[in-house]
Amino acid sequence: MILTLTLFATLSKAQAESNEPEASFSEAELAQMLAPIALYPDSLLTHILIASTYPLEIVQAKRLQSKNKLLPTAQLMEKAEDEDWDPSVTALLAFPTVLDKLSEDLEWTQDLGDAFLQDEERMLASIQTLRHQADEANSLAEMENMSVSRVDNQIIIEPIQKEIVYVPYYDPRVVYGHWAWYNYPPVYWAPYPYYVRPPYGHFYWHSGVHISFNYYFSAFHWHQRHVVVVHHKNAHHYRHHGRIVTSHGAQRWQHKPAHRRGVAYRTPAVKHRYQSHRPSTLYSKQVRQADRHAIKHSSTSNKLHSKSIHTTRATRVNNLSHYNKQIAKQREQKFANQMHHKRNMQVSDRGVNKHKGGNNHAQTQQRLQQVSSKPSRYNRVQTKSSHKPAHKAHNNLNSQQNKASHYNRVQTKSSQKPTQMRSSAPSHPKVHNQKNANHKSNSQRSNSQKSNGRSHTKQRD
């Protein structure tokens, strides 16, 4: 993983250094970012371009201004002298609306400064292109508080009064007429507070800013396409634009990396030019992209590896599940065989017990016959115990015979005599029952004969 990231970082660094022309801003991008400030007076525009190369100091200046809103501009600028800021950053304290825009839109500010550092000549050429475009749209004629001059086909914008600088607000979508770069619309800012537009024209104006002598220390050298600066400490007069450019002490502006305060440069070429130890923003961006690509690649490989591991684990689980099912099936089969064998054993045991039970029954019958054939005390005990139920059965039979016929009533009377009851000897239950049965059959025969005789008598009649 580390080797992969190192390789990607090396390749990205080489690619970033080799693709320097591709990292430059295009004409459309330059026009897009310069549109809201290209018609500012030259003196203010030079301060904006120089200060944009120090974005961190712009933020610090805005904080100082926010903490001291009630201080006059002169005292605020004197207080800023102790902050060791670049003079252009300090000069912007007199223009709070401009400082607000620069500090609020830091991405735009940093791109503006990077483009100025990368190619100063192209930046100034783009400013002149936009000014000519506004002039063709007849928008520069409406700048009543500014002096617009044309020298060698170069449009110069200056304050009418050097002591008072007006900051115009305009809609870049309107003042430049037809916008040539459709895919790169101009940067649009909301109107500045307390700005008023005249009945005609496209420019909004506010009260002018009174400036000190130390404000005019930079200017555009339009023919050479670069910015020049002069020594501005303890100046006691206002310098004219032409005098600044042709002044004996004028020199080309040089960027001071110390005021950059650690902010990374955009391209590796600018980074090496000013000997910065921080990686360029393009290089850091490419490294982040390489890191994301490496992480994505590693995550993809990890997913594939985890998928293969998951597949292997799933195969193992399926094999184990199949093995467990086979073991369970074998156990169930073994248990079923055991139960079947046990049932067969129980059935065979029942057959043997049944055979033994039949023999026991035969033996029991034989013993009973032997006991009944012996005239022993056992028979007498059985006779005594069975006498009462036999006597009761005999009485019941006699009562039925009384109802059946007259002959049975006579027999019942004779059998109910106490002498006969007392003198009747006890007999065996089987013999007594047999007599009763014979007696019953005789009575039934007599009844049937009587009924037959009656039927014959009726027939004769």
CSV table of C-alpha atoms in Angstrom, one decimal:
chain,number,residue,atom,x,y,z
A,1,MET,CA,0.0,0.0,0.0
A,2,ILE,CA,2.8,2.5,0.9
A,3,LEU,CA,4.8,1.5,-2.1
A,4,THR,CA,1.7,2.1,-4.3
A,5,LEU,CA,1.1,5.6,-2.8
A,6,THR,CA,4.8,6.5,-3.2
A,7,LEU,CA,4.7,5.4,-6.8
A,8,PHE,CA,1.6,7.4,-7.5
A,9,ALA,CA,3.1,10.4,-5.8
A,10,THR,CA,6.2,10.3,-7.8
A,11,LEU,CA,4.3,10.0,-11.1
A,12,SER,CA,1.9,12.8,-10.1
A,13,LYS,CA,4.8,15.1,-9.3
A,14,ALA,CA,6.5,14.4,-12.6
A,15,GLN,CA,3.2,14.8,-14.4
A,16,ALA,CA,2.5,18.1,-12.6
A,17,GLU,CA,5.9,19.5,-13.5
A,18,SER,CA,5.7,18.3,-17.1
A,19,ASN,CA,2.2,19.7,-17.6
A,20,GLU,CA,2.9,23.3,-16.6
A,21,PRO,CA,1.4,24.9,-19.7
A,22,GLU,CA,-1.8,23.0,-19.1
A,23,ALA,CA,-2.0,24.3,-15.5
A,24,SER,CA,-2.1,27.9,-16.7
A,25,PHE,CA,-5.4,29.8,-16.7
A,26,SER,CA,-7.1,30.2,-20.1
A,27,GLU,CA,-8.2,33.5,-21.6
A,28,ALA,CA,-11.8,32.7,-20.7
A,29,GLU,CA,-10.9,32.0,-17.1
A,30,LEU,CA,-8.8,35.2,-16.8
A,31,ALA,CA,-11.7,37.3,-18.3
A,32,GLN,CA,-14.1,35.6,-16.0
A,33,MET,CA,-12.2,36.5,-12.8
A,34,LEU,CA,-11.2,40.0,-13.9
A,35,ALA,CA,-14.6,41.1,-15.0
A,36,PRO,CA,-15.8,42.7,-11.7
A,37,ILE,CA,-12.6,44.8,-11.2
A,38,ALA,CA,-11.2,45.5,-14.7
A,39,LEU,CA,-12.8,48.9,-14.8
A,40,TYR,CA,-11.5,50.1,-11.5
A,41,PRO,CA,-9.0,52.9,-11.4
A,42,ASP,CA,-5.4,51.8,-12.1
A,43,SER,CA,-4.1,52.8,-8.7
A,44,LEU,CA,-6.7,50.7,-6.9
A,45,LEU,CA,-6.4,47.8,-9.3
A,46,THR,CA,-2.6,47.5,-8.8
A,47,HIS,CA,-3.2,47.3,-5.0
A,48,ILE,CA,-5.8,44.6,-5.5
A,49,LEU,CA,-3.6,42.5,-7.7
A,50,ILE,CA,-0.6,42.8,-5.4
A,51,ALA,CA,-2.7,42.1,-2.2
A,52,SER,CA,-4.3,39.1,-3.8
A,53,THR,CA,-0.9,37.3,-3.7
A,54,TYR,CA,-1.1,37.5,0.1
A,55,PRO,CA,-4.5,36.1,0.9
A,56,LEU,CA,-3.8,35.5,4.6
A,57,GLU,CA,-2.8,39.1,5.2
A,58,ILE,CA,-6.1,40.2,3.6
A,59,VAL,CA,-8.0,38.1,6.1
A,60,GLN,CA,-6.0,39.6,8.9
A,61,ALA,CA,-6.7,43.2,7.6
A,62,LYS,CA,-10.4,42.4,7.5
A,63,ARG,CA,-10.3,41.3,11.1
A,64,LEU,CA,-8.6,44.5,12.2
A,65,GLN,CA,-11.1,46.6,10.3
A,66,SER,CA,-14.0,44.7,11.9
A,67,LYS,CA,-12.6,45.3,15.4
A,68,ASN,CA,-12.1,49.0,14.8
A,69,LYS,CA,-15.1,50.1,12.8
A,70,LEU,CA,-15.4,53.5,14.5
A,71,LEU,CA,-11.8,54.5,13.9
A,72,PRO,CA,-11.1,57.0,11.1
A,73,THR,CA,-9.3,55.7,8.0
A,74,ALA,CA,-6.0,57.5,8.8
A,75,GLN,CA,-5.8,56.1,12.3
A,76,LEU,CA,-6.7,52.6,11.1
A,77,MET,CA,-3.9,52.7,8.6
A,78,GLU,CA,-1.4,54.0,11.2
A,79,LYS,CA,-2.4,51.1,13.4
A,80,ALA,CA,-1.9,48.7,10.5
A,81,GLU,CA,1.7,49.8,10.2
A,82,ASP,CA,2.6,47.7,13.3
A,83,GLU,CA,1.3,44.5,11.7
A,84,ASP,CA,4.1,44.1,9.2
A,85,TRP,CA,1.8,43.7,6.2
A,86,ASP,CA,2.5,44.4,2.6
A,87,PRO,CA,1.8,48.1,1.8
A,88,SER,CA,-0.9,47.2,-0.8
A,89,VAL,CA,-2.8,45.2,1.9
A,90,THR,CA,-2.6,48.2,4.2
A,91,ALA,CA,-3.8,50.6,1.4
A,92,LEU,CA,-7.0,48.5,1.0
A,93,LEU,CA,-8.1,49.4,4.6
A,94,ALA,CA,-9.3,52.7,3.1
A,95,PHE,CA,-11.7,50.7,0.9
A,96,PRO,CA,-13.9,48.6,3.2
A,97,THR,CA,-16.2,47.4,0.4
A,98,VAL,CA,-13.3,46.1,-1.7
A,99,LEU,CA,-11.7,44.4,1.4
A,100,ASP,CA,-15.0,42.7,2.2
A,101,LYS,CA,-15.2,41.2,-1.2
A,102,LEU,CA,-11.6,40.0,-1.2
A,103,SER,CA,-12.0,38.4,2.3
A,104,GLU,CA,-15.4,36.8,1.6
A,105,ASP,CA,-14.5,35.2,-1.7
A,106,LEU,CA,-11.1,33.8,-0.8
A,107,GLU,CA,-11.1,31.2,-3.5
A,108,TRP,CA,-11.6,33.9,-6.2
A,109,THR,CA,-8.9,36.0,-4.4
A,110,GLN,CA,-6.4,33.2,-4.3
A,111,ASP,CA,-7.0,32.3,-8.0
A,112,LEU,CA,-6.5,36.0,-8.9
A,113,GLY,CA,-3.2,36.2,-7.1
A,114,ASP,CA,-2.0,32.9,-8.5
A,115,ALA,CA,-2.8,34.0,-12.1
A,116,PHE,CA,-1.0,37.3,-11.5
A,117,LEU,CA,2.1,35.5,-10.2
A,118,GLN,CA,2.0,32.8,-12.9
A,119,ASP,CA,1.8,35.2,-15.9
A,120,GLU,CA,1.7,38.9,-15.1
A,121,GLU,CA,1.9,39.9,-18.8
A,122,ARG,CA,-1.2,37.8,-19.7
A,123,MET,CA,-3.1,39.3,-16.8
A,124,LEU,CA,-2.5,42.9,-17.9
A,125,ALA,CA,-3.4,42.0,-21.5
A,126,SER,CA,-6.7,40.5,-20.4
A,127,ILE,CA,-7.5,43.7,-18.5
A,128,GLN,CA,-7.0,45.8,-21.6
A,129,THR,CA,-9.1,43.4,-23.6
A,130,LEU,CA,-12.0,43.8,-21.2
A,131,ARG,CA,-11.6,47.6,-21.2
A,132,HIS,CA,-11.7,47.7,-25.0
A,133,GLN,CA,-14.8,45.5,-24.9
A,134,ALA,CA,-16.6,47.9,-22.5
A,135,ASP,CA,-15.5,50.9,-24.6
A,136,GLU,CA,-17.1,49.2,-27.7
A,137,ALA,CA,-20.3,48.8,-25.7
A,138,ASN,CA,-20.1,52.6,-24.9
A,139,SER,CA,-20.0,51.9,-21.2
A,140,LEU,CA,-16.8,53.9,-20.4
A,141,ALA,CA,-18.5,57.2,-21.5
A,142,GLU,CA,-20.8,56.9,-18.4
A,143,MET,CA,-17.9,57.0,-15.9
A,144,GLU,CA,-18.5,60.5,-14.7
A,145,ASN,CA,-16.2,60.3,-11.7
A,146,MET,CA,-13.3,58.8,-13.6
A,147,SER,CA,-10.9,60.1,-16.3
A,148,VAL,CA,-10.6,57.7,-19.2
A,149,SER,CA,-7.6,58.2,-21.5
A,150,ARG,CA,-6.2,56.3,-24.4
A,151,VAL,CA,-2.5,56.2,-25.0
A,152,ASP,CA,-1.0,54.0,-27.7
A,153,ASN,CA,-4.2,51.9,-27.8
A,154,GLN,CA,-4.0,51.4,-24.0
A,155,ILE,CA,-7.0,52.5,-22.0
A,156,ILE,CA,-6.0,54.2,-18.7
A,157,ILE,CA,-8.5,54.9,-15.9
A,158,GLU,CA,-7.6,57.4,-13.2
A,159,PRO,CA,-9.5,59.5,-10.6
A,160,ILE,CA,-10.5,63.0,-11.7
A,161,GLN,CA,-9.3,64.3,-8.4
A,162,LYS,CA,-6.2,62.7,-7.0
A,163,GLU,CA,-7.2,63.2,-3.4
A,164,ILE,CA,-10.5,61.4,-3.8
A,165,VAL,CA,-10.8,57.9,-5.3
A,166,TYR,CA,-14.2,56.6,-6.3
A,167,VAL,CA,-14.9,52.9,-6.5
A,168,PRO,CA,-17.5,52.0,-9.1
A,169,TYR,CA,-19.9,49.1,-8.9
A,170,TYR,CA,-21.3,47.7,-12.2
A,171,ASP,CA,-22.9,44.6,-13.5
A,172,PRO,CA,-20.3,42.7,-15.6
A,173,ARG,CA,-23.0,40.9,-17.4
A,174,VAL,CA,-24.2,44.3,-18.9
A,175,VAL,CA,-21.3,46.7,-19.3
A,176,TYR,CA,-19.2,44.5,-21.5
A,177,GLY,CA,-21.9,44.0,-24.1
A,178,HIS,CA,-21.8,40.6,-25.7
A,179,TRP,CA,-19.8,38.2,-23.6
A,180,ALA,CA,-17.6,36.0,-25.9
A,181,TRP,CA,-17.1,33.1,-23.4
A,182,TYR,CA,-20.5,31.5,-23.0
A,183,ASN,CA,-19.2,28.7,-20.8
A,184,TYR,CA,-17.3,31.1,-18.5
A,185,PRO,CA,-19.8,33.7,-17.4
A,186,PRO,CA,-18.3,36.7,-15.6
A,187,VAL,CA,-18.1,36.8,-11.8
A,188,TYR,CA,-21.1,38.7,-10.4
A,189,TRP,CA,-21.1,40.5,-7.1
A,190,ALA,CA,-24.1,41.8,-5.4
A,191,PRO,CA,-24.4,45.7,-5.3
A,192,TYR,CA,-22.4,47.4,-2.6
A,193,PRO,CA,-24.4,48.8,0.3
A,194,TYR,CA,-25.3,52.5,0.1
A,195,TYR,CA,-24.4,52.7,-3.6
A,196,VAL,CA,-26.6,54.8,-5.9
A,197,ARG,CA,-27.0,54.6,-9.6
A,198,PRO,CA,-27.7,57.8,-11.7
A,199,PRO,CA,-30.9,57.9,-13.9
A,200,TYR,CA,-28.8,56.8,-16.8
A,201,GLY,CA,-25.8,54.5,-17.1
A,202,HIS,CA,-24.7,51.2,-15.7
A,203,PHE,CA,-22.4,52.4,-12.8
A,204,TYR,CA,-23.3,52.7,-9.2
A,205,TRP,CA,-21.3,55.3,-7.1
A,206,HIS,CA,-20.8,56.0,-3.4
A,207,SER,CA,-19.0,58.8,-1.7
A,208,GLY,CA,-15.4,59.1,-2.7
A,209,VAL,CA,-12.6,57.9,-0.5
A,210,HIS,CA,-10.1,60.5,0.7
A,211,ILE,CA,-6.6,59.1,0.5
A,212,SER,CA,-3.2,60.2,1.9
A,213,PHE,CA,0.0,60.9,0.1
A,214,ASN,CA,1.3,57.4,0.6
A,215,TYR,CA,-1.4,55.8,-1.5
A,216,TYR,CA,0.2,56.3,-4.9
A,217,PHE,CA,3.2,54.1,-5.0
A,218,SER,CA,2.3,51.6,-7.7
A,219,ALA,CA,1.2,51.8,-11.3
A,220,PHE,CA,0.9,49.8,-14.5
A,221,HIS,CA,3.5,49.9,-17.2
A,222,TRP,CA,1.1,49.1,-20.0
A,223,HIS,CA,3.7,48.9,-22.7
A,224,GLN,CA,5.9,46.5,-20.8
A,225,ARG,CA,2.9,44.7,-19.3
A,226,HIS,CA,4.1,44.7,-15.7
A,227,VAL,CA,3.5,46.6,-12.4
A,228,VAL,CA,6.1,49.1,-11.1
A,229,VAL,CA,6.4,50.5,-7.6
A,230,VAL,CA,8.3,53.3,-6.0
A,231,HIS,CA,9.4,54.1,-2.4
A,232,HIS,CA,6.4,55.5,-0.7
A,233,LYS,CA,7.5,56.1,2.9
A,234,ASN,CA,7.0,59.7,4.1
A,235,ALA,CA,5.8,60.9,0.7
A,236,HIS,CA,4.6,64.5,0.8
A,237,HIS,CA,2.9,64.8,-2.6
A,238,TYR,CA,0.5,62.9,-4.9
A,239,ARG,CA,2.3,61.1,-7.7
A,240,HIS,CA,0.9,61.1,-11.2
A,241,HIS,CA,0.6,57.8,-13.0
A,242,GLY,CA,3.0,58.8,-15.7
A,243,ARG,CA,5.5,60.0,-13.1
A,244,ILE,CA,5.4,56.8,-11.2
A,245,VAL,CA,6.2,54.8,-14.3
A,246,THR,CA,9.0,57.1,-15.5
A,247,SER,CA,10.3,57.9,-12.0
A,248,HIS,CA,14.0,57.4,-11.4
A,249,GLY,CA,13.4,55.2,-8.4
A,250,ALA,CA,10.6,53.1,-10.0
A,251,GLN,CA,11.3,49.4,-10.3
A,252,ARG,CA,9.3,46.4,-11.3
A,253,TRP,CA,7.3,44.9,-8.5
A,254,GLN,CA,8.7,41.8,-6.9
A,255,HIS,CA,6.7,39.3,-4.9
A,256,LYS,CA,7.7,38.8,-1.3
A,257,PRO,CA,7.3,35.2,-0.1
A,258,ALA,CA,7.5,36.2,3.5
A,259,HIS,CA,4.2,38.0,3.3
A,260,ARG,CA,2.7,34.8,1.8
A,261,ARG,CA,2.8,33.3,5.3
A,262,GLY,CA,2.9,29.7,4.3
A,263,VAL,CA,0.1,29.7,1.8
A,264,ALA,CA,0.8,27.2,-1.0
A,265,TYR,CA,1.4,28.3,-4.5
A,266,ARG,CA,-0.7,26.9,-7.3
A,267,THR,CA,1.9,25.4,-9.7
A,268,PRO,CA,5.2,23.7,-9.1
A,269,ALA,CA,7.0,26.3,-11.3
A,270,VAL,CA,5.8,29.2,-9.2
A,271,LYS,CA,6.7,27.2,-6.1
A,272,HIS,CA,10.3,26.6,-7.3
A,273,ARG,CA,10.6,30.2,-8.4
A,274,TYR,CA,10.0,31.5,-4.9
A,275,GLN,CA,11.7,28.5,-3.2
A,276,SER,CA,8.7,27.4,-1.2
A,277,HIS,CA,8.9,24.2,0.9
A,278,ARG,CA,5.2,23.6,0.7
A,279,PRO,CA,3.8,21.4,-2.1
A,280,SER,CA,1.9,23.3,-4.8
A,281,THR,CA,-1.9,23.1,-4.8
A,282,LEU,CA,-2.0,21.2,-8.1
A,283,TYR,CA,0.5,18.7,-6.8
A,284,SER,CA,-1.5,18.2,-3.6
A,285,LYS,CA,-4.7,17.9,-5.6
A,286,GLN,CA,-3.1,15.2,-7.8
A,287,VAL,CA,-1.7,13.4,-4.7
A,288,ARG,CA,-5.2,13.4,-3.2
A,289,GLN,CA,-6.6,12.0,-6.4
A,290,ALA,CA,-3.9,9.3,-6.4
A,291,ASP,CA,-4.6,8.5,-2.8
A,292,ARG,CA,-8.3,8.2,-3.6
A,293,HIS,CA,-7.5,6.0,-6.6
A,294,ALA,CA,-5.2,3.9,-4.5
A,295,ILE,CA,-7.7,3.6,-1.7
A,296,LYS,CA,-10.4,2.7,-4.2
A,297,HIS,CA,-8.1,0.1,-5.8
A,298,SER,CA,-7.2,-1.3,-2.4
A,299,SER,CA,-10.9,-1.4,-1.4
A,300,THR,CA,-11.8,-3.2,-4.6
A,301,SER,CA,-9.0,-5.7,-4.1
A,302,ASN,CA,-10.1,-6.1,-0.5
A,303,LYS,CA,-13.7,-6.7,-1.6
A,304,LEU,CA,-12.5,-9.3,-4.1
A,305,HIS,CA,-10.4,-11.0,-1.4
A,306,SER,CA,-13.1,-10.9,1.1
A,307,LYS,CA,-15.5,-12.2,-1.5
A,308,SER,CA,-13.2,-15.2,-2.1
A,309,ILE,CA,-12.8,-15.7,1.6
A,310,HIS,CA,-16.6,-15.5,2.0
A,311,THR,CA,-17.0,-18.0,-0.8
A,312,THR,CA,-14.5,-20.4,0.8
A,313,ARG,CA,-16.2,-20.0,4.1
A,314,ALA,CA,-19.6,-20.6,2.6
A,315,THR,CA,-18.3,-23.8,0.9
A,316,ARG,CA,-17.0,-25.0,4.2
A,317,VAL,CA,-20.2,-24.2,5.9
A,318,ASN,CA,-22.2,-26.1,3.2
A,319,ASN,CA,-19.9,-29.1,3.4
A,320,LEU,CA,-20.2,-29.1,7.2
A,321,SER,CA,-24.0,-28.8,7.0
A,322,HIS,CA,-24.1,-31.7,4.5
A,323,TYR,CA,-21.9,-33.8,6.8
A,324,ASN,CA,-24.2,-33.0,9.7
A,325,LYS,CA,-27.2,-34.0,7.8
A,326,GLN,CA,-25.7,-37.3,6.8
A,327,ILE,CA,-24.8,-38.0,10.4
A,328,ALA,CA,-28.3,-37.1,11.6
A,329,LYS,CA,-29.8,-39.3,8.9
A,330,GLN,CA,-27.6,-42.3,9.9
A,331,ARG,CA,-28.6,-41.8,13.6
A,332,GLU,CA,-32.3,-41.7,12.7
A,333,GLN,CA,-31.9,-44.9,10.6
A,334,LYS,CA,-30.1,-46.6,13.5
A,335,PHE,CA,-32.7,-45.5,15.9
A,336,ALA,CA,-35.5,-46.8,13.6
A,337,ASN,CA,-33.8,-50.1,13.3
A,338,GLN,CA,-33.5,-50.4,17.0
A,339,MET,CA,-37.2,-49.6,17.5
A,340,HIS,CA,-38.2,-52.1,14.8
A,341,HIS,CA,-36.1,-54.9,16.5
A,342,LYS,CA,-37.6,-54.0,19.9
A,343,ARG,CA,-41.1,-54.3,18.5
A,344,ASN,CA,-40.4,-57.7,17.0
A,345,MET,CA,-39.0,-58.9,20.3
A,346,GLN,CA,-42.2,-57.7,22.1
A,347,VAL,CA,-44.5,-59.5,19.6
A,348,SER,CA,-42.6,-62.8,20.0
A,349,ASP,CA,-42.7,-62.4,23.8
A,350,ARG,CA,-46.5,-62.0,23.6
A,351,GLY,CA,-46.9,-65.2,21.6
A,352,VAL,CA,-44.9,-67.2,24.1
A,353,ASN,CA,-46.9,-65.8,27.0
A,354,LYS,CA,-50.2,-66.6,25.3
A,355,HIS,CA,-49.1,-70.2,24.8
A,356,LYS,CA,-48.1,-70.4,28.4
A,357,GLY,CA,-51.4,-68.9,29.4
A,358,GLY,CA,-53.4,-71.6,27.6
A,359,ASN,CA,-51.6,-74.4,29.4
A,360,ASN,CA,-52.2,-72.7,32.7
A,361,HIS,CA,-55.9,-72.5,32.0
A,362,ALA,CA,-56.0,-76.3,31.2
A,363,GLN,CA,-54.2,-77.0,34.4
A,364,THR,CA,-56.6,-74.8,36.4
A,365,GLN,CA,-59.6,-76.6,34.9
A,366,GLN,CA,-58.1,-80.0,35.8
A,367,ARG,CA,-57.5,-78.9,39.4
A,368,LEU,CA,-61.1,-77.7,39.7
A,369,GLN,CA,-62.4,-81.0,38.5
A,370,GLN,CA,-60.3,-82.8,41.0
A,371,VAL,CA,-61.5,-80.6,43.8
A,372,SER,CA,-65.2,-81.0,42.8
A,373,SER,CA,-64.9,-84.9,42.7
A,374,LYS,CA,-63.7,-85.0,46.3
A,375,PRO,CA,-66.5,-85.2,49.0
A,376,SER,CA,-64.7,-82.9,51.3
A,377,ARG,CA,-65.4,-80.0,53.6
A,378,TYR,CA,-65.0,-77.7,50.7
A,379,ASN,CA,-68.2,-78.9,49.1
A,380,ARG,CA,-70.2,-78.5,52.3
A,381,VAL,CA,-68.8,-75.0,52.7
A,382,GLN,CA,-69.8,-74.2,49.2
A,383,THR,CA,-73.4,-75.6,49.8
A,384,LYS,CA,-73.9,-73.5,52.9
A,385,SER,CA,-72.7,-70.4,51.2
A,386,SER,CA,-74.9,-70.9,48.1
A,387,HIS,CA,-78.1,-72.1,50.0
A,388,LYS,CA,-79.6,-68.6,50.4
A,389,PRO,CA,-79.3,-67.5,46.8
A,390,ALA,CA,-80.7,-70.9,45.6
A,391,HIS,CA,-83.7,-70.6,48.0
A,392,LYS,CA,-84.4,-67.0,46.7
A,393,ALA,CA,-84.2,-68.2,43.1
A,394,HIS,CA,-86.7,-71.0,43.9
A,395,ASN,CA,-89.2,-68.6,45.5
A,396,ASN,CA,-88.9,-66.3,42.5
A,397,LEU,CA,-89.6,-69.3,40.2
A,398,ASN,CA,-92.6,-70.3,42.2
A,399,SER,CA,-94.1,-66.8,42.0
A,400,GLN,CA,-93.8,-66.9,38.3
A,401,GLN,CA,-95.5,-70.4,38.2
A,402,ASN,CA,-98.4,-69.0,40.3
A,403,LYS,CA,-99.0,-66.4,37.7
A,404,ALA,CA,-98.8,-69.0,34.9
A,405,SER,CA,-101.2,-71.7,36.0
A,406,HIS,CA,-103.3,-73.1,38.8
A,407,TYR,CA,-101.2,-76.2,39.0
A,408,ASN,CA,-98.1,-74.1,39.7
A,409,ARG,CA,-100.0,-72.3,42.5
A,410,VAL,CA,-100.7,-75.7,44.1
A,411,GLN,CA,-97.1,-76.6,43.9
A,412,THR,CA,-96.1,-73.3,45.2
A,413,LYS,CA,-98.3,-73.7,48.3
A,414,SER,CA,-97.0,-77.1,49.1
A,415,SER,CA,-93.4,-75.9,48.6
A,416,GLN,CA,-94.0,-72.9,50.9
A,417,LYS,CA,-94.9,-75.0,54.0
A,418,PRO,CA,-92.5,-74.4,56.8
A,419,THR,CA,-92.1,-78.0,57.6
A,420,GLN,CA,-91.0,-78.8,54.1
A,421,MET,CA,-88.7,-75.7,54.1
A,422,ARG,CA,-87.1,-76.8,57.3
A,423,SER,CA,-87.0,-80.5,56.5
A,424,SER,CA,-85.6,-80.0,53.0
A,425,ALA,CA,-82.0,-81.1,53.0
A,426,PRO,CA,-79.4,-78.9,51.6
A,427,SER,CA,-78.4,-79.9,48.2
A,428,HIS,CA,-75.7,-79.0,45.7
A,429,PRO,CA,-76.4,-75.8,43.8
A,430,LYS,CA,-76.0,-77.5,40.4
A,431,VAL,CA,-78.6,-80.3,41.3
A,432,HIS,CA,-81.1,-77.8,42.7
A,433,ASN,CA,-80.8,-75.6,39.6
A,434,GLN,CA,-81.3,-78.6,37.4
A,435,LYS,CA,-84.5,-79.6,39.3
A,436,ASN,CA,-85.9,-76.1,38.9
A,437,ALA,CA,-85.1,-76.2,35.2
A,438,ASN,CA,-87.0,-79.5,34.8
A,439,HIS,CA,-89.9,-78.2,36.8
A,440,LYS,CA,-90.1,-75.1,34.7
A,441,SER,CA,-90.0,-77.2,31.5
A,442,ASN,CA,-92.9,-79.4,32.8
A,443,SER,CA,-95.0,-76.4,33.7
A,444,GLN,CA,-94.5,-75.0,30.2
A,445,ARG,CA,-95.5,-78.3,28.6
A,446,SER,CA,-98.7,-78.4,30.7
A,447,ASN,CA,-99.5,-74.8,29.7
A,448,SER,CA,-99.0,-75.6,26.1
A,449,GLN,CA,-101.3,-78.7,26.4
A,450,LYS,CA,-104.0,-76.7,28.0
A,451,SER,CA,-103.9,-74.0,25.3
A,452,ASN,CA,-104.1,-76.7,22.7
A,453,GLY,CA,-107.1,-78.3,24.4
A,454,ARG,CA,-108.9,-74.9,24.5
A,455,SER,CA,-108.2,-74.3,20.8
A,456,HIS,CA,-109.7,-77.8,19.9
A,457,THR,CA,-112.8,-77.0,22.0
A,458,LYS,CA,-113.4,-73.7,20.1
A,459,GLN,CA,-113.1,-75.5,16.8
A,460,ARG,CA,-115.8,-78.0,17.8
A,461,ASP,CA,-118.1,-75.3,18.9
